[in-house]
mmCIF file of C-alpha atoms in Angstrom:
data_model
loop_
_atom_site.group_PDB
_atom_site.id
_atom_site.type_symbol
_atom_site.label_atom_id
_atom_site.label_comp_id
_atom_site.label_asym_id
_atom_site.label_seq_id
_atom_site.Cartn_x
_atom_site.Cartn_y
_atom_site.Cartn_z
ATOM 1 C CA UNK I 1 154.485 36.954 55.737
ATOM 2 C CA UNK I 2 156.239 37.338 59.279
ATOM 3 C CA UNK I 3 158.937 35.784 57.933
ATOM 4 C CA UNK I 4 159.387 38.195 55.218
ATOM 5 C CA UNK I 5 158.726 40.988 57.437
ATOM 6 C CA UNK I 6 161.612 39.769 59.753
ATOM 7 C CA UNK I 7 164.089 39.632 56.604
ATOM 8 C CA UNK I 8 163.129 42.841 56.198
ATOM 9 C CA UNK I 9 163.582 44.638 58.950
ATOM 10 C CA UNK I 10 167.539 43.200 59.492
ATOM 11 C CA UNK I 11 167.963 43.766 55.806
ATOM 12 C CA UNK I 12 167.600 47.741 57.316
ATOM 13 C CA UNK I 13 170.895 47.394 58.989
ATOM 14 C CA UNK I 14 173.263 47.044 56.299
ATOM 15 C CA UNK I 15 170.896 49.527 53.678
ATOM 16 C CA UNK I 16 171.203 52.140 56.465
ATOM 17 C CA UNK I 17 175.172 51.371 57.073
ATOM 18 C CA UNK I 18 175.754 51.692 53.572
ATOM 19 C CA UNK I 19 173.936 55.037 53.249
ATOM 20 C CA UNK I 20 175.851 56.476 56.130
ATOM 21 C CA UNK I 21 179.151 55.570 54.887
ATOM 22 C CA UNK I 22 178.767 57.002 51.193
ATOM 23 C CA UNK I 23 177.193 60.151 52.634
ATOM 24 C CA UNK I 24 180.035 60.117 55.373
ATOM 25 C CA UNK I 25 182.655 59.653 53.535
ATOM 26 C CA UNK I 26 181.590 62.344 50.620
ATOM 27 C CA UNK I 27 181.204 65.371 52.970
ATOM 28 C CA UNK I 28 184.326 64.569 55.125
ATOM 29 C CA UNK I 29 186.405 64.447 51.441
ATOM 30 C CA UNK I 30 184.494 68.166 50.712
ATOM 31 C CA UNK I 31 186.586 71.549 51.619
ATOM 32 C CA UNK I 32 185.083 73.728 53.708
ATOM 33 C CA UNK I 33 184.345 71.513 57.123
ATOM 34 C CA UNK I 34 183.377 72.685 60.481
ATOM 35 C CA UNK I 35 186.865 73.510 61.259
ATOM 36 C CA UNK I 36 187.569 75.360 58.347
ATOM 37 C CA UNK I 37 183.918 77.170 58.708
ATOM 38 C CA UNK I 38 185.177 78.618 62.188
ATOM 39 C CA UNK I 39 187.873 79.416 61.272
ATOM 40 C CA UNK I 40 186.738 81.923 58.594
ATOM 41 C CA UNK I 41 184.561 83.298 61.159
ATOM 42 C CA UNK I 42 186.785 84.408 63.478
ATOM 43 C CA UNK I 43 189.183 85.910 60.897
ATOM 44 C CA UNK I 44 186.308 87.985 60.120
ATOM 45 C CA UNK I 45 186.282 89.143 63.497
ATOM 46 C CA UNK I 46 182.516 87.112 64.116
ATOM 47 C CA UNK I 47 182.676 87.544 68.129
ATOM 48 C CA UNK I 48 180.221 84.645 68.504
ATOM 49 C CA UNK I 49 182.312 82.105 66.814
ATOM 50 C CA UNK I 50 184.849 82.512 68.749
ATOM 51 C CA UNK I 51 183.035 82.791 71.913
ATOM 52 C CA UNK I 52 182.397 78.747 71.032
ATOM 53 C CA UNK I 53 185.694 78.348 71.018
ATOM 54 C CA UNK I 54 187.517 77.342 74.944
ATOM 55 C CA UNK I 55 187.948 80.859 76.741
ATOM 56 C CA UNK I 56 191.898 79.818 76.457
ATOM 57 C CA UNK I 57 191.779 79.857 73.370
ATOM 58 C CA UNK I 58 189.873 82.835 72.786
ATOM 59 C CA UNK I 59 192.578 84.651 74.898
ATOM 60 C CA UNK I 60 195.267 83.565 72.721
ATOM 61 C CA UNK I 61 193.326 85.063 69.787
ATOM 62 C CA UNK I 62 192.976 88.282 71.672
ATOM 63 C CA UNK I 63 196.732 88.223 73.038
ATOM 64 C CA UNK I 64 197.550 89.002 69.321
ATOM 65 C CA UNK I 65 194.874 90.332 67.226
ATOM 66 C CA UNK I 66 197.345 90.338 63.922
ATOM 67 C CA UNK I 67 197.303 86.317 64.367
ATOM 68 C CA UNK I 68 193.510 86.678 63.149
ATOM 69 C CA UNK I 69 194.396 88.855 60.039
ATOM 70 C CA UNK I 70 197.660 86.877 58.936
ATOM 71 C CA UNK I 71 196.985 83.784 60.598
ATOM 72 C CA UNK I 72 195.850 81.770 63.904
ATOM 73 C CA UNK I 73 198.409 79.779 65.984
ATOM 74 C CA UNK I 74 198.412 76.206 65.649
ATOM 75 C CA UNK I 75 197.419 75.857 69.064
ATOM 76 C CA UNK I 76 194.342 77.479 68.791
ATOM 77 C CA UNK I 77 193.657 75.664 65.484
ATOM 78 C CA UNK I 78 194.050 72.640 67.489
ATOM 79 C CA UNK I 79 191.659 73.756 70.217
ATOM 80 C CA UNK I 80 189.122 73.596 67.604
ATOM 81 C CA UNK I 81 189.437 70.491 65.695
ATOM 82 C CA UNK I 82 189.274 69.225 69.397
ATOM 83 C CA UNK I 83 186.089 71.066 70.079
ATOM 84 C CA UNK I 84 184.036 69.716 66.877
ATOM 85 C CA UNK I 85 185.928 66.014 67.238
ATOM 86 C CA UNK I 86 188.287 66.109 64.285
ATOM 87 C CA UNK I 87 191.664 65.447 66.115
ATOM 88 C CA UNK I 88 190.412 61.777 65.977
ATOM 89 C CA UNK I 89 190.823 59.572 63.037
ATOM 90 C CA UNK I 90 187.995 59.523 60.499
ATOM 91 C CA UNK I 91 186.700 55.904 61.444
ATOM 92 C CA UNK I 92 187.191 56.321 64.776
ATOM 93 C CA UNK I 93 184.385 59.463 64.426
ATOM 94 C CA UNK I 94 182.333 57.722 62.210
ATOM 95 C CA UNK I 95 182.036 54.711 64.674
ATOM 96 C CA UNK I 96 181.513 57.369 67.781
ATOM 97 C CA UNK I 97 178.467 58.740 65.488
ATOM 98 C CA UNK I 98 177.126 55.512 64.924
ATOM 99 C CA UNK I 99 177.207 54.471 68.270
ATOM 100 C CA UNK I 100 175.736 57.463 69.509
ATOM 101 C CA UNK I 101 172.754 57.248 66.357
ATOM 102 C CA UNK I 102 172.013 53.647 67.710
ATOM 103 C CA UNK I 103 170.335 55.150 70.600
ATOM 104 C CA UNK I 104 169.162 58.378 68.994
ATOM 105 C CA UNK I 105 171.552 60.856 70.310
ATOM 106 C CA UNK I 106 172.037 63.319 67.655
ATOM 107 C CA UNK I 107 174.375 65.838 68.960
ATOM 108 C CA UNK I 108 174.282 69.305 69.394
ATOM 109 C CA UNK I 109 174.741 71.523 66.196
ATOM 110 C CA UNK I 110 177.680 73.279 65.488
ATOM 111 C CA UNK I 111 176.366 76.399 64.883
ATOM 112 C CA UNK I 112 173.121 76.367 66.821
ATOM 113 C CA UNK I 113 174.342 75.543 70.257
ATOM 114 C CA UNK I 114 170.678 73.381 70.218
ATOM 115 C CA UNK I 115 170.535 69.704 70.080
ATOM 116 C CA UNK I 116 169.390 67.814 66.572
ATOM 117 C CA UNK I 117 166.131 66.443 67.920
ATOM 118 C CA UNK I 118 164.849 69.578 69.209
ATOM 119 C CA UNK I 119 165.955 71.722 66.237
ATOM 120 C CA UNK I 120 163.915 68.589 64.140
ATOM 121 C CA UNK I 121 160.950 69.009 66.212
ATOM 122 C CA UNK I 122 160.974 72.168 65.791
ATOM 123 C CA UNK I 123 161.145 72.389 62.367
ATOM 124 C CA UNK I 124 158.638 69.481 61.873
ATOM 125 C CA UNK I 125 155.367 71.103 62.007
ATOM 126 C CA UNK I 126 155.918 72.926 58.750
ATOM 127 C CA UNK I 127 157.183 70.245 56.960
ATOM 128 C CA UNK I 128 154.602 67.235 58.297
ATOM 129 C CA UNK I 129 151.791 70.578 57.104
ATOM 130 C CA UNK I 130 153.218 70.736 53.465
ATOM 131 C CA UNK I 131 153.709 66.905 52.897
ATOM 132 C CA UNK I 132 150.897 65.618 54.708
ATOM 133 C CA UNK I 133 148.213 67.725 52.823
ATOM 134 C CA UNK I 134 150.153 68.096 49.910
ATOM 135 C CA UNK I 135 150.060 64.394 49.246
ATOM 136 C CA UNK I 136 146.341 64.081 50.612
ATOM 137 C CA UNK I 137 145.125 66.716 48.028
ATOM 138 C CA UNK I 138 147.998 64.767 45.345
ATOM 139 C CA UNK I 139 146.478 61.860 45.735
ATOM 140 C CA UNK I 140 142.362 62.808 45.986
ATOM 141 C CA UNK I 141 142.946 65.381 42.527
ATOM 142 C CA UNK I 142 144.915 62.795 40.790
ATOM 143 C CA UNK I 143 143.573 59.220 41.198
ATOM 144 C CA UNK I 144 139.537 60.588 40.231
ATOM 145 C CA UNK I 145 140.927 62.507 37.171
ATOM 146 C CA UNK I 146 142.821 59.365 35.681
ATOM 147 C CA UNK I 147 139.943 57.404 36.422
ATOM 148 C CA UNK I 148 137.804 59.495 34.439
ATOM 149 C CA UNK I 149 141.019 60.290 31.638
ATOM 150 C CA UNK I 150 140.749 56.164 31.241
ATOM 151 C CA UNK I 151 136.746 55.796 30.810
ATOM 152 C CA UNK I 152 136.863 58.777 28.817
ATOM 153 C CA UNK I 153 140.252 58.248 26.770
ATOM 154 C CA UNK I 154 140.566 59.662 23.106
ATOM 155 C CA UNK I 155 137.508 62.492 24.188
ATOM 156 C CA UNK I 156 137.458 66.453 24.583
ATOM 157 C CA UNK I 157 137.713 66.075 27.760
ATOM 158 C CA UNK I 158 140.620 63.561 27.947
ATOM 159 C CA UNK I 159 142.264 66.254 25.470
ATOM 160 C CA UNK I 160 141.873 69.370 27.374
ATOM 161 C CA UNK I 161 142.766 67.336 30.946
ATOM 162 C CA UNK I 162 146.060 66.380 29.310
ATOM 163 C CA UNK I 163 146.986 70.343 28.220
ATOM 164 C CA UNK I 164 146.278 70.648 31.706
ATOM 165 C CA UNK I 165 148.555 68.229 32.664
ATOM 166 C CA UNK I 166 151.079 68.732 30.431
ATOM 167 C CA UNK I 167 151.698 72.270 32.028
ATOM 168 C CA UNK I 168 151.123 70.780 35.045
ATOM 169 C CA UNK I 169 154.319 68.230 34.604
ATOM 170 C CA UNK I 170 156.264 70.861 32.289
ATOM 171 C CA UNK I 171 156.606 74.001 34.974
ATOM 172 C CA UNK I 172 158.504 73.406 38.385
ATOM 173 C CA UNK I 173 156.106 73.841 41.684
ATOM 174 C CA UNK I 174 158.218 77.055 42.342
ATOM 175 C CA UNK I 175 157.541 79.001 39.384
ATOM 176 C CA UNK I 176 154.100 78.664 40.456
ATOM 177 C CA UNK I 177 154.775 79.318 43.423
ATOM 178 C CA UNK I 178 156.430 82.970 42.592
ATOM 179 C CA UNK I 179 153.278 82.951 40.187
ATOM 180 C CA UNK I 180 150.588 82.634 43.551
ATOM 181 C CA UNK I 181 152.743 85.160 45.413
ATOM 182 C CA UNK I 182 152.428 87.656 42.400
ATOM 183 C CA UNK I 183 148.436 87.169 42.508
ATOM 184 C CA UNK I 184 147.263 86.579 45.234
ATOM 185 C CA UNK I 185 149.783 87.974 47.894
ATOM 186 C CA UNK I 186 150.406 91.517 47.168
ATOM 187 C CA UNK I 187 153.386 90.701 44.835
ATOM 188 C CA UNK I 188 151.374 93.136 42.316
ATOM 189 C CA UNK I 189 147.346 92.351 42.262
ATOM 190 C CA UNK I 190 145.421 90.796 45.128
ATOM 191 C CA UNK I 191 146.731 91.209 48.573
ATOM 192 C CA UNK I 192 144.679 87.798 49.915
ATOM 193 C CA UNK I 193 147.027 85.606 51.531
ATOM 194 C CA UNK I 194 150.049 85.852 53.996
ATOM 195 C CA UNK I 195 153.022 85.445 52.883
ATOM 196 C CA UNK I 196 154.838 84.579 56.267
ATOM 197 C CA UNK I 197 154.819 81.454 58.705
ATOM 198 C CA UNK I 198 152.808 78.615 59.370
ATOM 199 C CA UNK I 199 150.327 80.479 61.615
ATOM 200 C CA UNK I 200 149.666 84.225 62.938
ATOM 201 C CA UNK I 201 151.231 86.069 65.352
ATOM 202 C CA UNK I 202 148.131 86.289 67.151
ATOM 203 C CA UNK I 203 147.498 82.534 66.969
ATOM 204 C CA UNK I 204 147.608 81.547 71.174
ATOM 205 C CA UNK I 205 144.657 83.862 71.179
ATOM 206 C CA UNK I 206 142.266 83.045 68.545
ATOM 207 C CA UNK I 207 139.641 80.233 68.905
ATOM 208 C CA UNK I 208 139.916 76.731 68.011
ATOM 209 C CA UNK I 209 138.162 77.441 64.738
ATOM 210 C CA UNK I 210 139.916 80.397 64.204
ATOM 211 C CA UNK I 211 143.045 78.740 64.063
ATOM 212 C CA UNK I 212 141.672 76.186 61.948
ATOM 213 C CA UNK I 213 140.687 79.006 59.738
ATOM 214 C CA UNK I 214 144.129 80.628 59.903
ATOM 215 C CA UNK I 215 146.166 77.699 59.629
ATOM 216 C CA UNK I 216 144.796 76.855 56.556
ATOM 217 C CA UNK I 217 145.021 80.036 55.554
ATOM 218 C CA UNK I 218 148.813 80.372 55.446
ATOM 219 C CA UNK I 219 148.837 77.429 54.054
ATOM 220 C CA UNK I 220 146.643 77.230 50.755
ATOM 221 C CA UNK I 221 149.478 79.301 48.487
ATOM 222 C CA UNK I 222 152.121 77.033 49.642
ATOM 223 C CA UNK I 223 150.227 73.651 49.156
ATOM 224 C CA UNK I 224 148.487 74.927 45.857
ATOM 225 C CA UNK I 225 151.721 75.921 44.314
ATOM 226 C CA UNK I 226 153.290 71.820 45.515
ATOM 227 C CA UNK I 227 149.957 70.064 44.168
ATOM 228 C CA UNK I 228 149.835 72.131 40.982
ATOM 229 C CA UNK I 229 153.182 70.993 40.246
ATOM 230 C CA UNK I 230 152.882 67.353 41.499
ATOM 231 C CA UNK I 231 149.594 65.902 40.331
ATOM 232 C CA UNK I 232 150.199 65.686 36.800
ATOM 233 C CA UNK I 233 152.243 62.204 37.176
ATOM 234 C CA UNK I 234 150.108 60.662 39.454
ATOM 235 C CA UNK I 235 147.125 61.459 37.687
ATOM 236 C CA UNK I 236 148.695 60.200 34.204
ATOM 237 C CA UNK I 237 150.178 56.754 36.215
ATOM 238 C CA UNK I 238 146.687 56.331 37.271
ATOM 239 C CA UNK I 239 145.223 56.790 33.870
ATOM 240 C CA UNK I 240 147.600 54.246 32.209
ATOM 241 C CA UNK I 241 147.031 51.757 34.796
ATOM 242 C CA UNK I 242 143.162 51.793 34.099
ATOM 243 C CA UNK I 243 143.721 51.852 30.197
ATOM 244 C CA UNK I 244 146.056 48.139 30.985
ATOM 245 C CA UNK I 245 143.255 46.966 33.226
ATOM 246 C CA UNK I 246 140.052 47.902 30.809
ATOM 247 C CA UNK I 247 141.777 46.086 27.960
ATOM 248 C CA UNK I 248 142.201 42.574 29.952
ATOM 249 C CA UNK I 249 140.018 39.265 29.637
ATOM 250 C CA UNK I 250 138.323 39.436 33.253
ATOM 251 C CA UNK I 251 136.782 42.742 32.510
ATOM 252 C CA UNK I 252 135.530 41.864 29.222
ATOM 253 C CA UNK I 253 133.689 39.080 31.327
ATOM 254 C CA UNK I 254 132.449 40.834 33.683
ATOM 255 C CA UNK I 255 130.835 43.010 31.051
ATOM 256 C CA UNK I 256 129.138 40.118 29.570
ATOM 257 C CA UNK I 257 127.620 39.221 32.413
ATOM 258 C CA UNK I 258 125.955 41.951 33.111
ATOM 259 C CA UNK I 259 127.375 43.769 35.544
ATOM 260 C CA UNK I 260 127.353 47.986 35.715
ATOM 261 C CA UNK I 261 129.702 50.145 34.197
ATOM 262 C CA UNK I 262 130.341 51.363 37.856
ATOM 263 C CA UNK I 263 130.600 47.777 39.735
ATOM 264 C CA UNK I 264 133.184 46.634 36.414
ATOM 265 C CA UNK I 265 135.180 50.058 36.959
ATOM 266 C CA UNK I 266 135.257 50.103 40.908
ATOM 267 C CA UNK I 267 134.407 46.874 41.987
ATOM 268 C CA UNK I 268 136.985 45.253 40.061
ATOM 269 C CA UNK I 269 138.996 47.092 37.974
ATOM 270 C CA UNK I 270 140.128 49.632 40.745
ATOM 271 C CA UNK I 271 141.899 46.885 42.889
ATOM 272 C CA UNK I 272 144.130 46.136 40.306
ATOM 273 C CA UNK I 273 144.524 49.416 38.837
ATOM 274 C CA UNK I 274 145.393 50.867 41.545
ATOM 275 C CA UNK I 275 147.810 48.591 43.106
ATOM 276 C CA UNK I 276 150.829 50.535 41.915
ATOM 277 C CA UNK I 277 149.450 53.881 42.823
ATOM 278 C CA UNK I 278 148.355 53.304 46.501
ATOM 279 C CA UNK I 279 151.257 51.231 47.470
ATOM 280 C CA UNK I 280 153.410 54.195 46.466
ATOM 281 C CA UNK I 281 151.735 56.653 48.787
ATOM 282 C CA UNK I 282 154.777 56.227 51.729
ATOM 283 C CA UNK I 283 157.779 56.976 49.542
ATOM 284 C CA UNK I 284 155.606 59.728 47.528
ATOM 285 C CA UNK I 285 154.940 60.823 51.125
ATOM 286 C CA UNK I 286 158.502 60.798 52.113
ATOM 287 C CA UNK I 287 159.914 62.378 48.947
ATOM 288 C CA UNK I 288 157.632 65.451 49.370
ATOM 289 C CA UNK I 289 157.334 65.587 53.338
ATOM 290 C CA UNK I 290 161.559 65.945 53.105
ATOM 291 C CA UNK I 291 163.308 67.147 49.295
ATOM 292 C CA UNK I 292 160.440 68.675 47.259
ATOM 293 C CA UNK I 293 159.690 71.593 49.727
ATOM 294 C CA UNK I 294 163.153 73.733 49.899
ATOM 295 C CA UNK I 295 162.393 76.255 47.761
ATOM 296 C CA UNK I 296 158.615 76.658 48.471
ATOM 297 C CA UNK I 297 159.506 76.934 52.176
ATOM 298 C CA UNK I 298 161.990 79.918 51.206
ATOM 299 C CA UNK I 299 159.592 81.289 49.390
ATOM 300 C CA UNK I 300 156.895 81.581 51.712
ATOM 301 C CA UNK I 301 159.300 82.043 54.483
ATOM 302 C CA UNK I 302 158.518 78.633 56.013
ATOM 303 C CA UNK I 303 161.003 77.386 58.227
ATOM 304 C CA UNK I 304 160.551 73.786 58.138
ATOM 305 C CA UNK I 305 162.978 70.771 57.439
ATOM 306 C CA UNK I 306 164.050 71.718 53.869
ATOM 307 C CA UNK I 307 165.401 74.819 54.814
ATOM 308 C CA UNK I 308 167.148 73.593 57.785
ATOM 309 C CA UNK I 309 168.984 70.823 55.782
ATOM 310 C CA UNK I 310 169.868 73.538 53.224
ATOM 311 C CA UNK I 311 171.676 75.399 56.051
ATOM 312 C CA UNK I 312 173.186 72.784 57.582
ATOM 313 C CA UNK I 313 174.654 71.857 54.441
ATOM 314 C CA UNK I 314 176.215 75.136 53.358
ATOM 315 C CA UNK I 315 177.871 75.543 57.128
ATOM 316 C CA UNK I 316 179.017 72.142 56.938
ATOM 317 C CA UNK I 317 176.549 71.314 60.090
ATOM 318 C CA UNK I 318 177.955 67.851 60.728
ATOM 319 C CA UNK I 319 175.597 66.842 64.128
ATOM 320 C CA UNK I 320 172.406 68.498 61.614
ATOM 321 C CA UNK I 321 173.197 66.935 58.426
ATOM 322 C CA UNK I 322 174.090 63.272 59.367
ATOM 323 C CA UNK I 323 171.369 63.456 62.201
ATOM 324 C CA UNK I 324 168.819 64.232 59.793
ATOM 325 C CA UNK I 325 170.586 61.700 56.952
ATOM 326 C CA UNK I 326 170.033 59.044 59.654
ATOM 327 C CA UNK I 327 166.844 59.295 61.037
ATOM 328 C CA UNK I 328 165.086 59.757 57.795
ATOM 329 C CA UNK I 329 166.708 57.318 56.183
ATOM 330 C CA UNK I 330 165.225 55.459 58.899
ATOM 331 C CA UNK I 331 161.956 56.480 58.170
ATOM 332 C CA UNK I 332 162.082 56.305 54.881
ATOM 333 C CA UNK I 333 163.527 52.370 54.809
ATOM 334 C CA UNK I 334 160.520 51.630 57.266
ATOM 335 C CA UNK I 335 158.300 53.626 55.062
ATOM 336 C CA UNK I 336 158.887 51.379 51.610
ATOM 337 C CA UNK I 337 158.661 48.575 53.871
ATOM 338 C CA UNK I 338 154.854 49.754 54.805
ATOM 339 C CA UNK I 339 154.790 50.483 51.166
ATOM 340 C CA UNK I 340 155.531 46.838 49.888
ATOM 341 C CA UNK I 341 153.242 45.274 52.267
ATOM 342 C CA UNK I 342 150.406 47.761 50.827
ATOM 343 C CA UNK I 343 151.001 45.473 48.236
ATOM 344 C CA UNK I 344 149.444 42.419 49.869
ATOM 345 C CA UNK I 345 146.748 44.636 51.953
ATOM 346 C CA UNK I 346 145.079 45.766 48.924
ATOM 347 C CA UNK I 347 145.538 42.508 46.914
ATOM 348 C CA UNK I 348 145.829 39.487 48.957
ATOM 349 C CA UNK I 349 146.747 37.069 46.428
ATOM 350 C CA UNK I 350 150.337 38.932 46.443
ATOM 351 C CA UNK I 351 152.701 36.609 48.279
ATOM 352 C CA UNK I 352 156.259 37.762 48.951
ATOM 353 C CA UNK I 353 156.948 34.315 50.642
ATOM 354 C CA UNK I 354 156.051 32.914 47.731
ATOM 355 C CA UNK I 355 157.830 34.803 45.218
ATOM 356 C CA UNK I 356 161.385 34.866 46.581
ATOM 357 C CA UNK I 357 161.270 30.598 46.492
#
């Protein structure tokens, strides 16, 4: 297994090379760059993006404030492709960002004037809060009720759980999100929730279980609205995996000899069943902790990771956007690597060794 582990890990490299290029190459071919961002800015007059700019340049913009209405000299424009890098070749600043990514230096944003990490650390308690306990709750709704959807297939109850989950899977996790904010947060009937940040202003003073109290708080409408709109999957992937595992030979034996409804279901049905679903829990993990919380953060007015990747995109944040691109693809590459060798955790007889001879 070290062996395949070891495979594994170098087989990162290239995945993670290959990712960067595509993504690299696609936003450098896109109009609208750094370069072109700034320079929009300081035609409309935006005093602190010009105040980036070298203070020689700045003085040949105010030497002749008509320049910035009918157009900048090409000095100046120079002066700021040099500032963001782009007076270099476009592999020669690719392989300057790579170098730089090897040992985790991100940059400093363009538009922040704050490095990547910090801005990511920053914006990481949000995000970790919604996917963390978004998945949790996910995971502990769905697996029980297509469990019981399996035992109890063809039933009322099977029946009225799907209608549930049909809605469930057919309406986006927004809508109900914009649904909770209308109920339950002054939007038009109950006023019962915030509707603002992770925590209170008044959080530093509170005690330890009432900030356990008001963290949650803040955070029920979000993670309700994510869990309403993601369990339905899970919970029917679970429910088809026990219906495939009911049906086979070895549970048909067990019955016969004897043993419990409950030691045939969870004793040895669940190992199997639920192979596919638990070894999925990193990339479901990653997919929610990182893309399936934009809007809900805007919503709520969460600033977490989502929103900051949605900015960095639209001002063509270079340092934020391949900073991000890199070190979660990172994660993410490490995390289906955990998730593969869930695999072999839960059922040992699975041998990757084995199967790639």
């Amino acid at each position: 297994m070290s062996s395949y582990i070891f495979r594994r890990l170098l087989l990162i490299i290239p995945t993670l090379l290959g990712i960067m290029v595509i993504n690299f190459v696609i936003v450098q071919a896109a109009p609208g760059g750094p370069v072109e961002q700034m320079i929009a800015q300081i035609k409309g007059l935006d005093v602190d993006a010009a105040a980036r700019v070298s203070g020689q340049a700045v003085e040949t913009l105010g030497a002749d404030s008509s320049r910035a209405k009918q157009g900048l000299d090409p000095e100046f424009i120079k002066e700021i492709e040099r500032m963001y890098g782009f007076d270099k070749p476009m592999g020669e600043r690719f392989v300057m960002m790579m170098k730089n990514y090897m040992v985790f230096d991100f940059g400093e944003s363009y538009f922040r004037d704050q490095d990547v990490v910090d801005l990511v650390f920053e914006k990481m308690p949000v995000s970790i809060s919604l996917g963390l306990w978004t998945t949790f709750l996910v995971y502990f709704i769905s697996i029980p009720l297509g469990i019981a959807k399996a035992v109890r297939d063809g039933t009322r109850f099977d029946v009225a759980t799907s209608t549930v989950v049909i809605i469930g899977n057919a309406i986006p996790s927004f809508l109900f999100a914009i649904l909770l904010v209308v109920l339950f947060a002054g939007g038009r009937y109950w006023d019962i929730f915030p509707l603002r940040g992770l925590v209170s202003e008044n959080f530093s003073e509170l005690s330890t279980l009432e900030q356990i109290r008001d963290y949650f708080w803040h955070l029920a409408l979000p993670i309700g609205s994510m869990v309403i709109g993601g369990f339905a999957g899970l919970a029917m992937l679970t429910k088809n995996s026990y219906m495939e595992e009911i049906n086979k030979q070895y549970v048909i034996t067990a019955r016969a000899k004897g043993l419990t409804e409950h030691r045939v279901l969870y004793g040895h049905v669940f190992r199997n069943a639920m192979l596919i679903v638990v070894a999925g829990f990193p990339s479901a993990f990653v997919g929610i902790l990182f893309t399936g919380s934009l809007l809900t953060e805007i919503i709520f007015s969460l600033d977490g990771l989502g929103l900051l990747g949605f900015e960095a995109a639209i001002k063509r944040d270079y340092p934020v956007m391949f900073g991000t691109l890199f070190f979660f693809s990172l994660l993410g590459l490490i995390l289906n690597l955990i998730g593969d060798l869930m695999y072999h955790v839960i059922d040992p007889r699975i041998n990757f060794e084995k199967l790639e001879r």
